Amino acid sequence: MIRIWTLMVVLTMAGVAAAQEARPLAENPQVEARLKVLAVELRCLVCQNQTLADSNAPLAEDLRREVREMIAKNMSDQDIINFLVERYGDFVLYRPPLRATTTVLWIGPFLLLAVAGTVLIMALRRRQKTLPDVVVSDADHERVVQLLSDGAKHP
């Protein structure tokens, strides 16, 4: 957490000066096209549920600027992704790979669903066992039929 905050402070301070340097790169359509492809594959470190392309957070703008600079240095897309993963971990990837360290991300939702389903089934079975069986006698049944027929005659 401290690492992210430190990064945010450093990138915010450097962002103003670097943003003006990045403007000429933004005019290059090839750089912007590659940036769009990469930004869809990368996660915003602040928003967490948005891609780098969708986020308007200042940190996302700084990361997009940094990716533009790497593109301008003729780094390949894989080199850029590897650099960001090395720096921020698999979390920066919007679709992290299936590894031992990311197994919980991929299997966790299914495990939670299975646990919730099991708890629901157990609760329903326990509830069913605690409900008493009500036996209706013939006299009670006839009285209900009588009351219902009287109610139908007098609206």
mmCIF file of C-alpha atoms in Angstrom:
data_model
loop_
_atom_site.group_PDB
_atom_site.id
_atom_site.type_symbol
_atom_site.label_atom_id
_atom_site.label_comp_id
_atom_site.label_asym_id
_atom_site.label_seq_id
_atom_site.Cartn_x
_atom_site.Cartn_y
_atom_site.Cartn_z
ATOM 1 C CA MET A 1 0.000 0.000 0.000
ATOM 2 C CA ILE A 2 2.842 2.374 0.871
ATOM 3 C CA ARG A 3 4.463 1.463 -2.423
ATOM 4 C CA ILE A 4 1.398 2.612 -4.375
ATOM 5 C CA TRP A 5 1.100 5.863 -2.416
ATOM 6 C CA THR A 6 4.782 6.621 -2.928
ATOM 7 C CA LEU A 7 4.408 5.898 -6.618
ATOM 8 C CA MET A 8 1.351 8.154 -6.834
ATOM 9 C CA VAL A 9 3.186 11.069 -5.199
ATOM 10 C CA VAL A 10 6.250 10.685 -7.399
ATOM 11 C CA LEU A 11 4.235 10.300 -10.595
ATOM 12 C CA THR A 12 1.963 13.216 -9.721
ATOM 13 C CA MET A 13 4.907 15.529 -9.099
ATOM 14 C CA ALA A 14 6.647 14.435 -12.282
ATOM 15 C CA GLY A 15 3.411 14.312 -14.258
ATOM 16 C CA VAL A 16 3.082 18.027 -14.946
ATOM 17 C CA ALA A 17 6.499 18.358 -16.563
ATOM 18 C CA ALA A 18 6.291 15.038 -18.354
ATOM 19 C CA ALA A 19 2.798 15.659 -19.703
ATOM 20 C CA GLN A 20 4.071 18.475 -21.871
ATOM 21 C CA GLU A 21 6.827 16.207 -23.207
ATOM 22 C CA ALA A 22 4.284 13.494 -24.027
ATOM 23 C CA ARG A 23 2.073 15.738 -26.158
ATOM 24 C CA PRO A 24 4.144 15.390 -29.340
ATOM 25 C CA LEU A 25 3.903 11.594 -28.987
ATOM 26 C CA ALA A 26 0.121 11.800 -28.686
ATOM 27 C CA GLU A 27 -0.042 13.299 -32.142
ATOM 28 C CA ASN A 28 1.491 10.155 -33.627
ATOM 29 C CA PRO A 29 -1.420 7.877 -34.623
ATOM 30 C CA GLN A 30 0.729 4.720 -34.546
ATOM 31 C CA VAL A 31 1.787 5.395 -30.954
ATOM 32 C CA GLU A 32 -1.818 6.076 -29.941
ATOM 33 C CA ALA A 33 -3.041 2.894 -31.649
ATOM 34 C CA ARG A 34 -0.488 0.779 -29.761
ATOM 35 C CA LEU A 35 -1.317 2.611 -26.543
ATOM 36 C CA LYS A 36 -5.016 1.802 -26.964
ATOM 37 C CA VAL A 37 -4.248 -1.900 -27.463
ATOM 38 C CA LEU A 38 -1.982 -1.992 -24.409
ATOM 39 C CA ALA A 39 -4.256 0.159 -22.228
ATOM 40 C CA VAL A 40 -7.106 -2.342 -22.638
ATOM 41 C CA GLU A 41 -4.853 -5.128 -21.307
ATOM 42 C CA LEU A 42 -3.632 -3.134 -18.283
ATOM 43 C CA ARG A 43 -5.513 -2.380 -15.052
ATOM 44 C CA CYS A 44 -5.698 1.029 -13.428
ATOM 45 C CA LEU A 45 -3.872 0.648 -10.121
ATOM 46 C CA VAL A 46 -6.189 3.138 -8.408
ATOM 47 C CA CYS A 47 -9.606 2.171 -9.796
ATOM 48 C CA GLN A 48 -8.859 -1.576 -9.821
ATOM 49 C CA ASN A 49 -12.042 -2.434 -11.706
ATOM 50 C CA GLN A 50 -11.224 -0.400 -14.808
ATOM 51 C CA THR A 51 -8.714 -0.791 -17.560
ATOM 52 C CA LEU A 52 -6.051 1.813 -18.052
ATOM 53 C CA ALA A 53 -7.959 2.948 -21.143
ATOM 54 C CA ASP A 54 -11.205 3.522 -19.203
ATOM 55 C CA SER A 55 -9.770 5.257 -16.137
ATOM 56 C CA ASN A 56 -9.529 9.018 -15.691
ATOM 57 C CA ALA A 57 -7.458 8.795 -12.508
ATOM 58 C CA PRO A 58 -4.259 10.864 -12.450
ATOM 59 C CA LEU A 59 -2.187 7.727 -11.912
ATOM 60 C CA ALA A 60 -3.765 6.142 -15.005
ATOM 61 C CA GLU A 61 -2.841 9.224 -17.036
ATOM 62 C CA ASP A 62 0.723 8.935 -15.754
ATOM 63 C CA LEU A 63 0.892 5.260 -16.659
ATOM 64 C CA ARG A 64 -0.467 5.974 -20.143
ATOM 65 C CA ARG A 65 2.221 8.665 -20.528
ATOM 66 C CA GLU A 66 4.859 6.194 -19.363
ATOM 67 C CA VAL A 67 3.615 3.578 -21.858
ATOM 68 C CA ARG A 68 3.738 6.219 -24.631
ATOM 69 C CA GLU A 69 7.354 6.924 -23.743
ATOM 70 C CA MET A 70 8.212 3.218 -23.850
ATOM 71 C CA ILE A 71 6.497 2.922 -27.245
ATOM 72 C CA ALA A 72 8.533 5.909 -28.443
ATOM 73 C CA LYS A 73 11.687 4.055 -27.326
ATOM 74 C CA ASN A 74 10.635 1.241 -29.710
ATOM 75 C CA MET A 75 9.986 -1.268 -26.931
ATOM 76 C CA SER A 76 7.782 -4.172 -27.990
ATOM 77 C CA ASP A 77 4.335 -4.610 -26.457
ATOM 78 C CA GLN A 78 5.538 -7.686 -24.569
ATOM 79 C CA ASP A 79 8.570 -5.788 -23.227
ATOM 80 C CA ILE A 80 6.292 -3.011 -21.965
ATOM 81 C CA ILE A 81 3.935 -5.508 -20.306
ATOM 82 C CA ASN A 82 6.883 -7.387 -18.769
ATOM 83 C CA PHE A 83 8.317 -4.112 -17.415
ATOM 84 C CA LEU A 84 4.995 -3.144 -15.822
ATOM 85 C CA VAL A 85 4.432 -6.633 -14.383
ATOM 86 C CA GLU A 86 7.940 -6.601 -12.929
ATOM 87 C CA ARG A 87 7.288 -3.186 -11.403
ATOM 88 C CA TYR A 88 3.687 -3.643 -10.154
ATOM 89 C CA GLY A 89 3.134 -7.408 -10.183
ATOM 90 C CA ASP A 90 0.466 -9.435 -11.997
ATOM 91 C CA PHE A 91 -2.164 -7.104 -10.551
ATOM 92 C CA VAL A 92 -1.415 -4.564 -13.304
ATOM 93 C CA LEU A 93 -2.714 -7.047 -15.891
ATOM 94 C CA TYR A 94 -6.469 -6.804 -16.441
ATOM 95 C CA ARG A 95 -6.509 -10.548 -17.143
ATOM 96 C CA PRO A 96 -3.745 -12.024 -14.967
ATOM 97 C CA PRO A 97 -2.251 -15.341 -16.122
ATOM 98 C CA LEU A 98 -3.060 -18.558 -14.286
ATOM 99 C CA ARG A 99 -0.121 -19.105 -11.966
ATOM 100 C CA ALA A 100 0.348 -20.422 -8.457
ATOM 101 C CA THR A 101 0.234 -16.849 -7.136
ATOM 102 C CA THR A 102 -2.958 -15.956 -9.036
ATOM 103 C CA THR A 103 -4.869 -19.198 -8.467
ATOM 104 C CA VAL A 104 -7.094 -17.538 -5.873
ATOM 105 C CA LEU A 105 -8.091 -14.873 -8.414
ATOM 106 C CA TRP A 106 -9.242 -17.502 -10.880
ATOM 107 C CA ILE A 107 -10.681 -20.151 -8.554
ATOM 108 C CA GLY A 108 -11.824 -17.897 -5.685
ATOM 109 C CA PRO A 109 -15.187 -16.851 -7.150
ATOM 110 C CA PHE A 110 -16.118 -20.465 -7.892
ATOM 111 C CA LEU A 111 -15.100 -21.536 -4.390
ATOM 112 C CA LEU A 112 -17.194 -18.755 -2.863
ATOM 113 C CA LEU A 113 -20.160 -19.798 -4.988
ATOM 114 C CA ALA A 114 -19.786 -23.433 -3.925
ATOM 115 C CA VAL A 115 -19.514 -22.481 -0.242
ATOM 116 C CA ALA A 116 -22.560 -20.194 -0.488
ATOM 117 C CA GLY A 117 -24.582 -22.929 -2.222
ATOM 118 C CA THR A 118 -23.589 -25.485 0.407
ATOM 119 C CA VAL A 119 -24.547 -23.127 3.247
ATOM 120 C CA LEU A 120 -27.882 -22.389 1.568
ATOM 121 C CA ILE A 121 -28.693 -26.091 1.115
ATOM 122 C CA MET A 122 -27.744 -26.862 4.721
ATOM 123 C CA ALA A 123 -29.884 -23.985 6.025
ATOM 124 C CA LEU A 124 -32.881 -25.086 3.950
ATOM 125 C CA ARG A 125 -32.566 -28.690 5.151
ATOM 126 C CA ARG A 126 -32.240 -27.586 8.775
ATOM 127 C CA ARG A 127 -35.292 -25.358 8.383
ATOM 128 C CA GLN A 128 -37.283 -28.179 6.832
ATOM 129 C CA LYS A 129 -36.486 -30.458 9.779
ATOM 130 C CA THR A 130 -37.610 -27.845 12.336
ATOM 131 C CA LEU A 131 -41.018 -27.257 10.718
ATOM 132 C CA PRO A 132 -43.675 -29.327 12.469
ATOM 133 C CA ASP A 133 -45.909 -31.598 10.443
ATOM 134 C CA VAL A 134 -49.472 -30.301 10.786
ATOM 135 C CA VAL A 135 -52.182 -32.900 10.537
ATOM 136 C CA VAL A 136 -55.613 -31.588 9.566
ATOM 137 C CA SER A 137 -58.506 -33.621 10.858
ATOM 138 C CA ASP A 138 -61.580 -34.322 8.757
ATOM 139 C CA ALA A 139 -63.631 -32.027 10.991
ATOM 140 C CA ASP A 140 -61.165 -29.150 10.506
ATOM 141 C CA HIS A 141 -61.149 -29.757 6.767
ATOM 142 C CA GLU A 142 -64.955 -29.650 6.591
ATOM 143 C CA ARG A 143 -64.977 -26.422 8.649
ATOM 144 C CA VAL A 144 -62.512 -24.766 6.241
ATOM 145 C CA VAL A 145 -64.618 -25.831 3.262
ATOM 146 C CA GLN A 146 -67.727 -24.451 4.986
ATOM 147 C CA LEU A 147 -66.035 -21.111 5.771
ATOM 148 C CA LEU A 148 -64.764 -20.776 2.212
ATOM 149 C CA SER A 149 -68.166 -21.510 0.713
ATOM 150 C CA ASP A 150 -69.826 -19.009 3.093
ATOM 151 C CA GLY A 151 -67.272 -16.396 2.101
ATOM 152 C CA ALA A 152 -67.956 -16.975 -1.580
ATOM 153 C CA LYS A 153 -71.687 -16.364 -1.025
ATOM 154 C CA HIS A 154 -71.178 -13.094 0.887
ATOM 155 C CA PRO A 155 -68.631 -10.850 -0.851
#
